[in-house]
Tab-separated table of C-alpha atoms (C1' of nucleotides) in Angstrom:
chain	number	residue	atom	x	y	z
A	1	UNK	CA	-11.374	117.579	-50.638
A	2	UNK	CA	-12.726	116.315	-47.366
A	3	UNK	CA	-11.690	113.782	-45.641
A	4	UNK	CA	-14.560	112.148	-45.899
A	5	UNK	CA	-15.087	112.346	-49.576
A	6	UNK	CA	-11.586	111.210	-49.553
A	7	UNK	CA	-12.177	108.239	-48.247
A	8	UNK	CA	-15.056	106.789	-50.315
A	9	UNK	CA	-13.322	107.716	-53.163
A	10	UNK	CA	-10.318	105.664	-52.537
A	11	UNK	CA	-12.300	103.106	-51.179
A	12	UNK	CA	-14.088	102.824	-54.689
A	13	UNK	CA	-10.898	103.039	-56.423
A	14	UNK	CA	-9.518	100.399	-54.945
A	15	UNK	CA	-13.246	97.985	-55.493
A	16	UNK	CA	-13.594	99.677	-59.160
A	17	UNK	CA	-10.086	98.317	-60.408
A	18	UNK	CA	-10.214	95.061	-57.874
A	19	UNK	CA	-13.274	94.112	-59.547
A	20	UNK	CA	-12.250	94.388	-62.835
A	21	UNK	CA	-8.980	92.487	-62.163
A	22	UNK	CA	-10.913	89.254	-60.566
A	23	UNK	CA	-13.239	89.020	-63.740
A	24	UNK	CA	-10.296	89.677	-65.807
A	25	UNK	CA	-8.104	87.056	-63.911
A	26	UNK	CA	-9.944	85.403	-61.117
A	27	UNK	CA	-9.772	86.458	-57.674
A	28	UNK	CA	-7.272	83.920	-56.203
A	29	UNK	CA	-4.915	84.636	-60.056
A	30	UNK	CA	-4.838	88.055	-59.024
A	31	UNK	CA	-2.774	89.744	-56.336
A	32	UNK	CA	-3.387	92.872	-54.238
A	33	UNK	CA	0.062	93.767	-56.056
A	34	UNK	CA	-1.712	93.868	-59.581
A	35	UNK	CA	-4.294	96.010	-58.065
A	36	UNK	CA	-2.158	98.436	-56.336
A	37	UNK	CA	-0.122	99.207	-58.918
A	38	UNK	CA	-2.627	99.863	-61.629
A	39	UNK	CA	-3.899	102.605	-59.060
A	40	UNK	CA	-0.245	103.516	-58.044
A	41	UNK	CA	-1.333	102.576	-54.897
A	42	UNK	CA	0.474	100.926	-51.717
A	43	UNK	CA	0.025	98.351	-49.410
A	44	UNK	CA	-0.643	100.501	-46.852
A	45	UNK	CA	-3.460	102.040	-48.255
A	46	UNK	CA	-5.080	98.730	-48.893
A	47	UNK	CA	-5.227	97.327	-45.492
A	48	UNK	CA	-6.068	100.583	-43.534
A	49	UNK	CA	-9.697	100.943	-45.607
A	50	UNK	CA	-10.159	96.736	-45.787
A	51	UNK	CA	-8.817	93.999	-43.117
A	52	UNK	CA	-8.479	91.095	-45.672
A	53	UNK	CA	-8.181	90.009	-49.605
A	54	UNK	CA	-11.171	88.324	-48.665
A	55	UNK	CA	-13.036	90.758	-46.810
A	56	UNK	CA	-12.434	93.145	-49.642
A	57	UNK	CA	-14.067	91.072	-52.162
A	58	UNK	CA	-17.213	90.802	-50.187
A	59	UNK	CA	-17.368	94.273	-49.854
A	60	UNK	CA	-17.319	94.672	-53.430
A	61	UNK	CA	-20.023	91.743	-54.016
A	62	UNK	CA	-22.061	93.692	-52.146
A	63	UNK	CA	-21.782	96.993	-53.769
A	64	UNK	CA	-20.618	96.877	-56.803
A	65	UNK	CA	-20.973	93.170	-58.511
A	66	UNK	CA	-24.859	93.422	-57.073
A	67	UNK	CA	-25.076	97.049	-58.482
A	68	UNK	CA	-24.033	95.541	-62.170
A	69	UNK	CA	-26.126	92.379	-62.248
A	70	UNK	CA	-29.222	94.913	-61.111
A	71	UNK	CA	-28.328	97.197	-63.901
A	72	UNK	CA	-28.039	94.397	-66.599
A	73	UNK	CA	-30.702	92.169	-65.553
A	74	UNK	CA	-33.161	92.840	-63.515
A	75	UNK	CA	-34.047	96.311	-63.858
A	76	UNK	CA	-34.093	96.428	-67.830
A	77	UNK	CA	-37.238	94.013	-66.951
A	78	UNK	CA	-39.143	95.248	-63.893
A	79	UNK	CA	-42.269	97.009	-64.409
A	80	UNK	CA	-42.809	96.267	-68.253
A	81	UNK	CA	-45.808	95.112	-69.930
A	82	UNK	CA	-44.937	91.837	-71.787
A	83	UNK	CA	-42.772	89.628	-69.589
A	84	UNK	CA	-41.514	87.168	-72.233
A	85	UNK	CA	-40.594	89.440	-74.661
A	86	UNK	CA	-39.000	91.869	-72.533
A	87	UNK	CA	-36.267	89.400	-71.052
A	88	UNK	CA	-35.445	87.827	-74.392
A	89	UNK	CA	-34.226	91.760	-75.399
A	90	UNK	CA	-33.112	91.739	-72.285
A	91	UNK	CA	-31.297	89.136	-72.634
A	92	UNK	CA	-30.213	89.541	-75.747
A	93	UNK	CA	-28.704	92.821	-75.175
A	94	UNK	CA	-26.387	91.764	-72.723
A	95	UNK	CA	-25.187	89.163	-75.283
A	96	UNK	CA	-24.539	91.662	-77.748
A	97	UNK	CA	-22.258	93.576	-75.306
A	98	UNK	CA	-20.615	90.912	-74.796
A	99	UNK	CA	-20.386	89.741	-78.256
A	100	UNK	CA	-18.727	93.279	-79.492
A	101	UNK	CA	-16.417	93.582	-76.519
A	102	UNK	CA	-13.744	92.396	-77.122
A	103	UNK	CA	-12.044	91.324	-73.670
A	104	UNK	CA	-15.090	89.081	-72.408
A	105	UNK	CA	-14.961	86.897	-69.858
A	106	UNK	CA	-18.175	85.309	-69.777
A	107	UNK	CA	-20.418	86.009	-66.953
A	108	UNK	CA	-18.984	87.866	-64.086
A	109	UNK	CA	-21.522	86.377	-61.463
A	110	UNK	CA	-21.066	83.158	-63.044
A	111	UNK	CA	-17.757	83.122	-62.904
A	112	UNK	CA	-16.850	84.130	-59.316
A	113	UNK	CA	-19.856	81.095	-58.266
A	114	UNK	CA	-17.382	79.178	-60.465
A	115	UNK	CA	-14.453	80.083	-58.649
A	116	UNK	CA	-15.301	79.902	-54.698
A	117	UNK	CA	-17.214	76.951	-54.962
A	118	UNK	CA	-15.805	74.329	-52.551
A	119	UNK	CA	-13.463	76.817	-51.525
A	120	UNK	CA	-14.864	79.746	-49.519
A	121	UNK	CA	-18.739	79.075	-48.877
A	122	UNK	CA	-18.808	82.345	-46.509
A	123	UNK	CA	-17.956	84.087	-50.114
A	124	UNK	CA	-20.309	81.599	-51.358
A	125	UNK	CA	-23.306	82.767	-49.598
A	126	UNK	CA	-22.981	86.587	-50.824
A	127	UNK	CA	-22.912	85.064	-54.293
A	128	UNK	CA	-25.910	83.132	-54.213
A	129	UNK	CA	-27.859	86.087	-52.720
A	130	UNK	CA	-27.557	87.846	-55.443
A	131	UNK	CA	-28.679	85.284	-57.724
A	132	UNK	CA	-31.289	84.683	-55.830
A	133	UNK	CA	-33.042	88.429	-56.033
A	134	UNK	CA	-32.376	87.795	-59.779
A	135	UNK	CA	-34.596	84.695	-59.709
A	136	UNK	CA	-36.875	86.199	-57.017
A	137	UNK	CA	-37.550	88.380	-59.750
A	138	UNK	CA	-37.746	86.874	-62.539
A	139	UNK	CA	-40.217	84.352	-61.043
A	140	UNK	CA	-42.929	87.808	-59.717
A	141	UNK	CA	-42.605	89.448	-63.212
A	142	UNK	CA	-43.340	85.939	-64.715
A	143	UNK	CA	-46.516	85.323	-62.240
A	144	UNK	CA	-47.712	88.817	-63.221
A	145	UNK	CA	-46.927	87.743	-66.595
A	146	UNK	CA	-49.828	85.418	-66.472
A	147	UNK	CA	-52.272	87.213	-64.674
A	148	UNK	CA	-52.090	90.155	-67.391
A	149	UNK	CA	-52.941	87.273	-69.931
A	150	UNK	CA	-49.417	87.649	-71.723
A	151	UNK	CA	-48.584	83.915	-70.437
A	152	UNK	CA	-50.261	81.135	-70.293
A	153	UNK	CA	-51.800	79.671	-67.199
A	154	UNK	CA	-49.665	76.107	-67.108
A	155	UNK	CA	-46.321	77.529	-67.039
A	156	UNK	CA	-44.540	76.846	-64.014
A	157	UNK	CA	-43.213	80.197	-62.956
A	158	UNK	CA	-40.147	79.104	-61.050
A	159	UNK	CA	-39.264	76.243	-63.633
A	160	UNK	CA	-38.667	78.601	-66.392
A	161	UNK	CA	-36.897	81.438	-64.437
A	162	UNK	CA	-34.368	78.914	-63.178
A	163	UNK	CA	-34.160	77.542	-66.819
A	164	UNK	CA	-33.605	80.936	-68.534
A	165	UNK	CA	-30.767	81.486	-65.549
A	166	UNK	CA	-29.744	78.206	-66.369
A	167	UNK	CA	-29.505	78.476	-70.166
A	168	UNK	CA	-28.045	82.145	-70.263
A	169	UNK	CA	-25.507	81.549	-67.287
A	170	UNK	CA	-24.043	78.861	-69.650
A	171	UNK	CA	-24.199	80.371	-72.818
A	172	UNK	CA	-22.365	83.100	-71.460
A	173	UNK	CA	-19.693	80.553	-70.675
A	174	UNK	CA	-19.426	79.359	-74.308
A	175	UNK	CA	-19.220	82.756	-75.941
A	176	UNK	CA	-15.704	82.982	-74.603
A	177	UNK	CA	-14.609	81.021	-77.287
A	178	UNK	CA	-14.896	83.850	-79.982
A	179	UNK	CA	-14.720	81.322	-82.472
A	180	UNK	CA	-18.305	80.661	-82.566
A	181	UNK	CA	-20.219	83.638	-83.980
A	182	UNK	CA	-23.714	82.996	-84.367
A	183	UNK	CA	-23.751	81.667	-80.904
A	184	UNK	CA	-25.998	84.704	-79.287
A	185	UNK	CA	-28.256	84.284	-82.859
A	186	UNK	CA	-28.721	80.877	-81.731
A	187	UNK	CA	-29.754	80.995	-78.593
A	188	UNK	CA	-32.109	83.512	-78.566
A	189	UNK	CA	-33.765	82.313	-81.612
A	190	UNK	CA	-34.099	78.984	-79.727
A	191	UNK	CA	-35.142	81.102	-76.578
A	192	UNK	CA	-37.509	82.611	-78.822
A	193	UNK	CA	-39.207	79.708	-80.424
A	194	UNK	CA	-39.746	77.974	-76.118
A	195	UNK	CA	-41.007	81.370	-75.201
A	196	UNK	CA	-43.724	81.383	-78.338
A	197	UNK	CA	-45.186	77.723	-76.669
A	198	UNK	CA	-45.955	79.644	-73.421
A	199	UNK	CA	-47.236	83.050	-74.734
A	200	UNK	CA	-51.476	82.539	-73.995
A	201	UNK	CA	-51.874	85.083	-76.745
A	202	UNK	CA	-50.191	82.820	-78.973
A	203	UNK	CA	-52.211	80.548	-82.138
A	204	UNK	CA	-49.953	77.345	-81.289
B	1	UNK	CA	6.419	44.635	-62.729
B	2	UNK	CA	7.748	45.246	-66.112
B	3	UNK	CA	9.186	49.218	-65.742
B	4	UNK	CA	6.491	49.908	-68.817
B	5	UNK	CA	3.993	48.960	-66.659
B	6	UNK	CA	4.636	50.443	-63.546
B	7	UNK	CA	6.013	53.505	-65.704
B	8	UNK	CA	2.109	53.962	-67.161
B	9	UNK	CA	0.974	53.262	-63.650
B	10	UNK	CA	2.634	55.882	-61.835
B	11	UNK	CA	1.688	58.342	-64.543
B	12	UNK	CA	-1.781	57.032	-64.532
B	13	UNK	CA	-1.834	57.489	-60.549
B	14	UNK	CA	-0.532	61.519	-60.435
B	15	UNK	CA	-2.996	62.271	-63.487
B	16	UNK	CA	-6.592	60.873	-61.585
B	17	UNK	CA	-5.355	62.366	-58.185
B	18	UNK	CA	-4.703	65.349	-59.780
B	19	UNK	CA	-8.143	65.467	-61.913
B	20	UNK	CA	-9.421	65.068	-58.457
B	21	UNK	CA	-7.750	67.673	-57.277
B	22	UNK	CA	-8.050	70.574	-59.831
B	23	UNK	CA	-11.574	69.554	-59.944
B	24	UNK	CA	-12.353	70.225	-56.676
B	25	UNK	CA	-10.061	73.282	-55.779
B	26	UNK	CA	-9.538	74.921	-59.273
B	27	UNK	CA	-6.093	74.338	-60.547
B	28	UNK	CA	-4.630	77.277	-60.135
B	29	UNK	CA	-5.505	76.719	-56.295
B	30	UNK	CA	-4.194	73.230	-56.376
B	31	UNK	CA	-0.416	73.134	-55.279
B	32	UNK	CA	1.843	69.956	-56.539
B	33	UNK	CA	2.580	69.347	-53.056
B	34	UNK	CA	-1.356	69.032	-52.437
B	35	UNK	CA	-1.352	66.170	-55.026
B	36	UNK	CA	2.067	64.416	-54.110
B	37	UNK	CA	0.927	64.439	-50.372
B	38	UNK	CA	-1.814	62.841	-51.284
B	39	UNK	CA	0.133	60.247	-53.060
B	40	UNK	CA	3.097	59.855	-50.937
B	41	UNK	CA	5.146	60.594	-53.699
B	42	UNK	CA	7.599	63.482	-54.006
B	43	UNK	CA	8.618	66.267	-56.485
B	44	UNK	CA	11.852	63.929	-58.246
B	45	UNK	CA	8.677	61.651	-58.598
B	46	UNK	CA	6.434	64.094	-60.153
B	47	UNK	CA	8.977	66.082	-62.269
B	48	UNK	CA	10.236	63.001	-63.566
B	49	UNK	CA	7.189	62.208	-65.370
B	50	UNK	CA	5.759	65.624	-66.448
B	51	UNK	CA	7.523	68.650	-67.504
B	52	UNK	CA	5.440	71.366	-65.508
B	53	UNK	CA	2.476	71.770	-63.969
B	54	UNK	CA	0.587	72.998	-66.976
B	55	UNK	CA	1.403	70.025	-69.511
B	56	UNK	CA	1.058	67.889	-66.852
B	57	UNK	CA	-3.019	69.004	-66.855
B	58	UNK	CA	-2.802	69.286	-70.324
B	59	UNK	CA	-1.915	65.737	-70.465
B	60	UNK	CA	-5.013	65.136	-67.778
B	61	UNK	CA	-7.448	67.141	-70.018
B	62	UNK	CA	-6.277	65.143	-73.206
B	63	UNK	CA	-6.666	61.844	-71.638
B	64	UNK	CA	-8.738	61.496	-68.057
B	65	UNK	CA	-10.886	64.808	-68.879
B	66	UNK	CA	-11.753	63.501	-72.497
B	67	UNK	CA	-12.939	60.271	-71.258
B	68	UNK	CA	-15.397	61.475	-68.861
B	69	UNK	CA	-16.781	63.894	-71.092
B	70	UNK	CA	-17.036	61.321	-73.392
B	71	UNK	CA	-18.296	58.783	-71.175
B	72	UNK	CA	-21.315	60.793	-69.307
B	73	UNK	CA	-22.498	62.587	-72.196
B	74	UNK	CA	-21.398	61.564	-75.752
B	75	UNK	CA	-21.540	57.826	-75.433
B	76	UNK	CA	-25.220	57.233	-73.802
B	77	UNK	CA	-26.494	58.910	-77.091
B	78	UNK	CA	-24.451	57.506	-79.796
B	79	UNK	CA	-27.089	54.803	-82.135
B	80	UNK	CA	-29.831	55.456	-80.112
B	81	UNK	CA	-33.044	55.607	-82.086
B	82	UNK	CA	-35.048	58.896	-80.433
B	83	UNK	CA	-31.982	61.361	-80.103
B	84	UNK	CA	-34.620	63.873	-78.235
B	85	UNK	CA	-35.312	61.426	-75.458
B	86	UNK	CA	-32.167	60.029	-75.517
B	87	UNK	CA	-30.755	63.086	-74.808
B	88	UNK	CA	-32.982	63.898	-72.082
B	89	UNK	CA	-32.091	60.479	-70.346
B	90	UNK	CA	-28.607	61.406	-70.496
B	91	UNK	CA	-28.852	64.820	-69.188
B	92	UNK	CA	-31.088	63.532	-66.430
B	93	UNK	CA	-28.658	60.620	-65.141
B	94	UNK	CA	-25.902	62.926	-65.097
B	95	UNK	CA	-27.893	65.528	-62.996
B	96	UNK	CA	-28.741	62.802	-61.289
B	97	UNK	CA	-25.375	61.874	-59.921
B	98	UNK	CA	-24.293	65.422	-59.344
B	99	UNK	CA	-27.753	65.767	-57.193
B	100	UNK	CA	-26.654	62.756	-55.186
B	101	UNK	CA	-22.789	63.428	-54.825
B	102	UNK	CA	-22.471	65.126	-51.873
B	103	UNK	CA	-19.220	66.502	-52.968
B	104	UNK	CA	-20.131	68.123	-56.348
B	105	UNK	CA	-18.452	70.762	-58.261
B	106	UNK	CA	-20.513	71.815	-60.815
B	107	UNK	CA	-19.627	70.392	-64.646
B	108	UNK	CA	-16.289	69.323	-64.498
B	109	UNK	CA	-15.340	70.344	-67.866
B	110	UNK	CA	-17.302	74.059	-67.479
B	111	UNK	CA	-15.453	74.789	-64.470
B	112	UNK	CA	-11.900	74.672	-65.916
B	113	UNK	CA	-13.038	76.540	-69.406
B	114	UNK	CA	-14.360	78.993	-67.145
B	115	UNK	CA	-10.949	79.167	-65.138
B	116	UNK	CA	-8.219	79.471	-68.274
B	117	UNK	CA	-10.452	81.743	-69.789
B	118	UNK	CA	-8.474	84.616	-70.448
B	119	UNK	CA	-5.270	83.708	-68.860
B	120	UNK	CA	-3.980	80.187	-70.515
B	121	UNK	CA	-4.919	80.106	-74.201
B	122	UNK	CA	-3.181	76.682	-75.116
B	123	UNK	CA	-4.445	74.883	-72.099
B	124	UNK	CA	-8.274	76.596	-73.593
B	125	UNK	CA	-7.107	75.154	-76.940
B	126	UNK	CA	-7.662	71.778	-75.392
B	127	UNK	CA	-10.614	72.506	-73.665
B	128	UNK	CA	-12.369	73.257	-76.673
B	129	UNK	CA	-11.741	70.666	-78.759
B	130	UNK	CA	-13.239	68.575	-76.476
B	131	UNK	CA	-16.133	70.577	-76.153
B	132	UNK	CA	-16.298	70.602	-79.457
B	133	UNK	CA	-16.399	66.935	-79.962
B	134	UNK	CA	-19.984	67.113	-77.745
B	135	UNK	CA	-21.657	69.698	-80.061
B	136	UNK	CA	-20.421	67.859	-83.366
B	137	UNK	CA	-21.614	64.477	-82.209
B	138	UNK	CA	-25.003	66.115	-81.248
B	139	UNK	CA	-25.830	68.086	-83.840
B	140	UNK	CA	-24.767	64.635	-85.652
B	141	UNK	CA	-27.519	63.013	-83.869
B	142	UNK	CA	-30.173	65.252	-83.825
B	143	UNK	CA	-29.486	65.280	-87.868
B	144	UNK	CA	-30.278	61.851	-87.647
B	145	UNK	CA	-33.244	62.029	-85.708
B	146	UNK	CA	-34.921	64.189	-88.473
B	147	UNK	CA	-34.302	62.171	-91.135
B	148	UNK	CA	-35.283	59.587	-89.226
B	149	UNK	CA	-38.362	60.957	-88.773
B	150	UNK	CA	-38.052	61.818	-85.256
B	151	UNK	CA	-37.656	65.265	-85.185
B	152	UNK	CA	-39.412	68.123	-87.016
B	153	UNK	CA	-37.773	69.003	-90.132
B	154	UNK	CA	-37.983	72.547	-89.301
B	155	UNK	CA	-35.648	72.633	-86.130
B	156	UNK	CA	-32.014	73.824	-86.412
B	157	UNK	CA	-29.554	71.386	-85.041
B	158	UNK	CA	-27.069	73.418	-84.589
B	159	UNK	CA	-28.923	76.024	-82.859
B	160	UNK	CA	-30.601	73.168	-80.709
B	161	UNK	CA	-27.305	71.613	-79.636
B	162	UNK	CA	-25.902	74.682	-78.675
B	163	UNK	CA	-29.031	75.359	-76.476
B	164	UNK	CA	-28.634	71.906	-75.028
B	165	UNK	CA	-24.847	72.313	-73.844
B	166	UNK	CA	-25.633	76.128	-72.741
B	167	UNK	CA	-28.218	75.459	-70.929
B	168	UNK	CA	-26.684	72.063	-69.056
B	169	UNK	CA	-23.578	73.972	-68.150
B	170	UNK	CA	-25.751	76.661	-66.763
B	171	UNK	CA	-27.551	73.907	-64.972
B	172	UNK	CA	-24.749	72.409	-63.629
B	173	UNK	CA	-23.321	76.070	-62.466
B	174	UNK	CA	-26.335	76.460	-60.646
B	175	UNK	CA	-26.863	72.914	-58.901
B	176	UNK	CA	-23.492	73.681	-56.251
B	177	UNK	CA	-25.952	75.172	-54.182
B	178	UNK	CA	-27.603	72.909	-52.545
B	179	UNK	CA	-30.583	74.392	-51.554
B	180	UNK	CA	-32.264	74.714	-54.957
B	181	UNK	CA	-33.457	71.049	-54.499
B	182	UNK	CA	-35.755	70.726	-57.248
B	183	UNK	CA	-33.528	72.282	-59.413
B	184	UNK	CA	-32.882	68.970	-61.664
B	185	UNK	CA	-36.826	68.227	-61.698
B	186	UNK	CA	-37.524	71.631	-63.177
B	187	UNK	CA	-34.704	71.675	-65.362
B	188	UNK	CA	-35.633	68.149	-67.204
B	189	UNK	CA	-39.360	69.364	-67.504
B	190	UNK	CA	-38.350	72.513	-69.198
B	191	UNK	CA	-36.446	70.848	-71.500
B	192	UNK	CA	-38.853	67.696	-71.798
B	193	UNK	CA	-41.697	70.540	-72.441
B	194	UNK	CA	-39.476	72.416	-75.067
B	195	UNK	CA	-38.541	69.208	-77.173
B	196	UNK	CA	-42.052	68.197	-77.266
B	197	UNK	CA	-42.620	71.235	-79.793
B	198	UNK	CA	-39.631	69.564	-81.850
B	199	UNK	CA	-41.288	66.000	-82.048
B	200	UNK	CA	-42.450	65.571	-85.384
B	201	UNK	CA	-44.523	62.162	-84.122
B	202	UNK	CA	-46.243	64.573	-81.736
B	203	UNK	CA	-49.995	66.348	-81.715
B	204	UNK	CA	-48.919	69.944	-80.908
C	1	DA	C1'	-0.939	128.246	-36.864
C	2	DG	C1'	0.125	124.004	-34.931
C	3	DG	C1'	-1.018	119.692	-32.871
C	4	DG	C1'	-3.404	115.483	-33.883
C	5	DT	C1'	-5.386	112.119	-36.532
C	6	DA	C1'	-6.659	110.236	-40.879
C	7	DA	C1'	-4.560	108.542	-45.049
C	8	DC	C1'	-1.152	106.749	-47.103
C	9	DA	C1'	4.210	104.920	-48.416
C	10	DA	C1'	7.256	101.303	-48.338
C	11	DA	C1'	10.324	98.110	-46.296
C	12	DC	C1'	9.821	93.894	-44.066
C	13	DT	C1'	8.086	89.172	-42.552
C	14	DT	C1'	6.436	84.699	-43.370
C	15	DA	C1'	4.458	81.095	-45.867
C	16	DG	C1'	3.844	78.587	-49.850
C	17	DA	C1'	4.260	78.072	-54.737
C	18	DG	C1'	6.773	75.904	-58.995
C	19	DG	C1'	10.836	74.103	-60.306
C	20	DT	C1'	15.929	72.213	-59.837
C	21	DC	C1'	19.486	69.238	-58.343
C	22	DT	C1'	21.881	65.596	-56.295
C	23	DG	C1'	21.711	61.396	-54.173
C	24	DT	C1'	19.469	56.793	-53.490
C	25	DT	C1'	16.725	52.839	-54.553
C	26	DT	C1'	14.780	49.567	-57.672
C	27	DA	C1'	14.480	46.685	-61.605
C	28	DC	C1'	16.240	44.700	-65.783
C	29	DC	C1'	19.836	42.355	-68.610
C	30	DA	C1'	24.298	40.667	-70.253
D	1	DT	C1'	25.650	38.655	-60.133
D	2	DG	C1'	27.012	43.042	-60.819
D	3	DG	C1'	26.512	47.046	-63.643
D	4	DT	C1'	23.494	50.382	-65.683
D	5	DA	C1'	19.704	53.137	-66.325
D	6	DA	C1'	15.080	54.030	-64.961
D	7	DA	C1'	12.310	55.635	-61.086
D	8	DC	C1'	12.028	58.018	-57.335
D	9	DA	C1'	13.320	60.834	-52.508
D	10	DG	C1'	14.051	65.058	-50.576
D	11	DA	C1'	16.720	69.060	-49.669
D	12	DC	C1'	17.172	73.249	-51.865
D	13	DC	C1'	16.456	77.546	-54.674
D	14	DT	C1'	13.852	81.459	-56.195
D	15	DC	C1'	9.967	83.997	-56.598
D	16	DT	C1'	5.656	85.807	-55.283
D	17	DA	C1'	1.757	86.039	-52.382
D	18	DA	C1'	-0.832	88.064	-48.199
D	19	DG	C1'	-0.249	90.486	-44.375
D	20	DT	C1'	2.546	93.585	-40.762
D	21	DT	C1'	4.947	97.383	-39.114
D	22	DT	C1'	6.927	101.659	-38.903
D	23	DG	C1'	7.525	105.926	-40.732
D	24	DT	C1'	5.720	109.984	-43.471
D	25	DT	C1'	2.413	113.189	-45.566
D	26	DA	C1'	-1.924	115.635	-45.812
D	27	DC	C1'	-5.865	117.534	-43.850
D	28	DC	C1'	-9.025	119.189	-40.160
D	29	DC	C1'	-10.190	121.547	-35.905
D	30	DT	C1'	-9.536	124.525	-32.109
DNA sequence: AGGGTAACAAACTTAGAGGTCTGTTTACCA
DNA sequence: TGGTAAACAGACCTCTAAGTTTGTTACCCT
């Protein structure tokens, strides 16, 4: 294998299973130990491809926690016809997954904003980018949401994508407590019922 | 003093500096010596008192935590007569303060559910409940309000409360950054806009 | 093919955590 | 007023964390 190759591949080794310890556990709960020796790793190997604990966990922010929060939310929306509609299946898929699988943690984004805030706003920053090309988004398929005639013309664009953020970012934090089954039911069948007051086509 | 007294006072003293504490740095983050330091008491003090650091927030989340929950967002809407615009007062006073505290952490109660999650289920136990007191004594309310003629027979309380909490703990999430500024204004005229479609007094 | 560097292994250092233990002070009561 | 127990002080222990250092293996290039 080249060298080369070699490299990345640790590299994404190490950021694959980091990643999935912090949601698991929370970044400053888990050690570089717990890491290392899920990958039979050493310590060695960890600071010659990443200077710091910290450093490290930007690096995956960047790549791979923005990578997810693409996948999941933003591009299952971009480019489709009928905004509304498409980010309540949107959103309700991502509930579901969550909802059958079985080790959830809530929302991974949501979560790690949780975590660093008042304690590392350099971390902070990375964070917050990311939600904002989320919202960025949401708000320019919502805008061309009313100019195709699929919403209607008084809905305040930005309002309601930092309200469906908002409302999802803490529902997500309630469906840890498995306890409460018809949780995703309920909220997008309340999602469902605001979306139906804004939809121009609508007979309200 | 009377021993009781200053016994109870002591207590009381370790329990709201540590609140303060684990509210601001996460209590996993949050070292004893951090909240004895603070105090200008020392370990005999603290270990004389509480057993270990996790029934000693235990203790906090039955007693200090419970209050303020109760205080900022059950008791404003108990016997009120509109429970929809009650609810929207409450919700806006307490974004309100958060907006204006320059040293806000999000929802206090959020943050820490969001923390244990997966790695202390008794101290989540706790957490619960008292989350769980909120959502009864809403969906109480909002039961109220439609027989009271207040709210459209057709809404689901249960569905609505949940919205309500999901989407203020999302809310809350959200607000740490402070650049969103009109984040509370466009969060309360969401909401304001989606209860109007509940109001069984109104002319939708 | 062998020297050199990248890629790791692993022992070590240092700091800080939770928790223990023993001694000292303070307050109450007979 | 002196004895007793509650209330605390503070040194200490043990463990674990991030980070360092030195040594070893694997791979590439000439």
């Amino acid at each position: 294998m080249k060298n080369q190759i070699k490299r990345l591949a640790t590299i994404n080794r190490i950021q694959s299973t980091g990643l999935e310890l912090f949601y698991q556990k929370g970044f400053y709960n888990t050690s570089l130990d717990d890491i290392l020796k899920k990958l039979s790793l050493s310590k060695g190997a960890f600071y010659y491809h990443f200077q710091s604990k910290e450093e490290f966990f930007i690096s995956i922010a960047q790549t791979l926690l923005f990578r997810k929060v693409y996948l999941d939310l933003i591009a299952p929306i971009e480019g489709k016809e009928d905004p509304l509609d498409t980010i309540i299946q949107c959103l309700d898929t991502n509930l579901e997954t969550a909802e059958n699988n079985f080790l959830d943690y809530g929302f991974i984004l949501g979560n790690f904003i949780t975590e660093f805030n008042g304690k590392n706003p350099e971390v902070m920053t990375y964070l917050q980018d990311i939600l904002t090309v989320w919202e960025v988004n949401l708000v320019t398929i919502l805008q061309k949401g009313k100019t195709d005639g699929y919403i209607s013309r008084h809905v305040d664009s930005e309002a309601l994508a930092s309200f469906i953020i908002s409302s999802y970012m803490g529902v997500r934090t309630l469906m840890v407590e498995k306890k409460n089954k018809r949780l995703r039911y309920k909220y997008i069948q309340q999602l469902r019922q605001y979306f139906k007051t804004m939809d121009s086509r609508a007979t309200v």
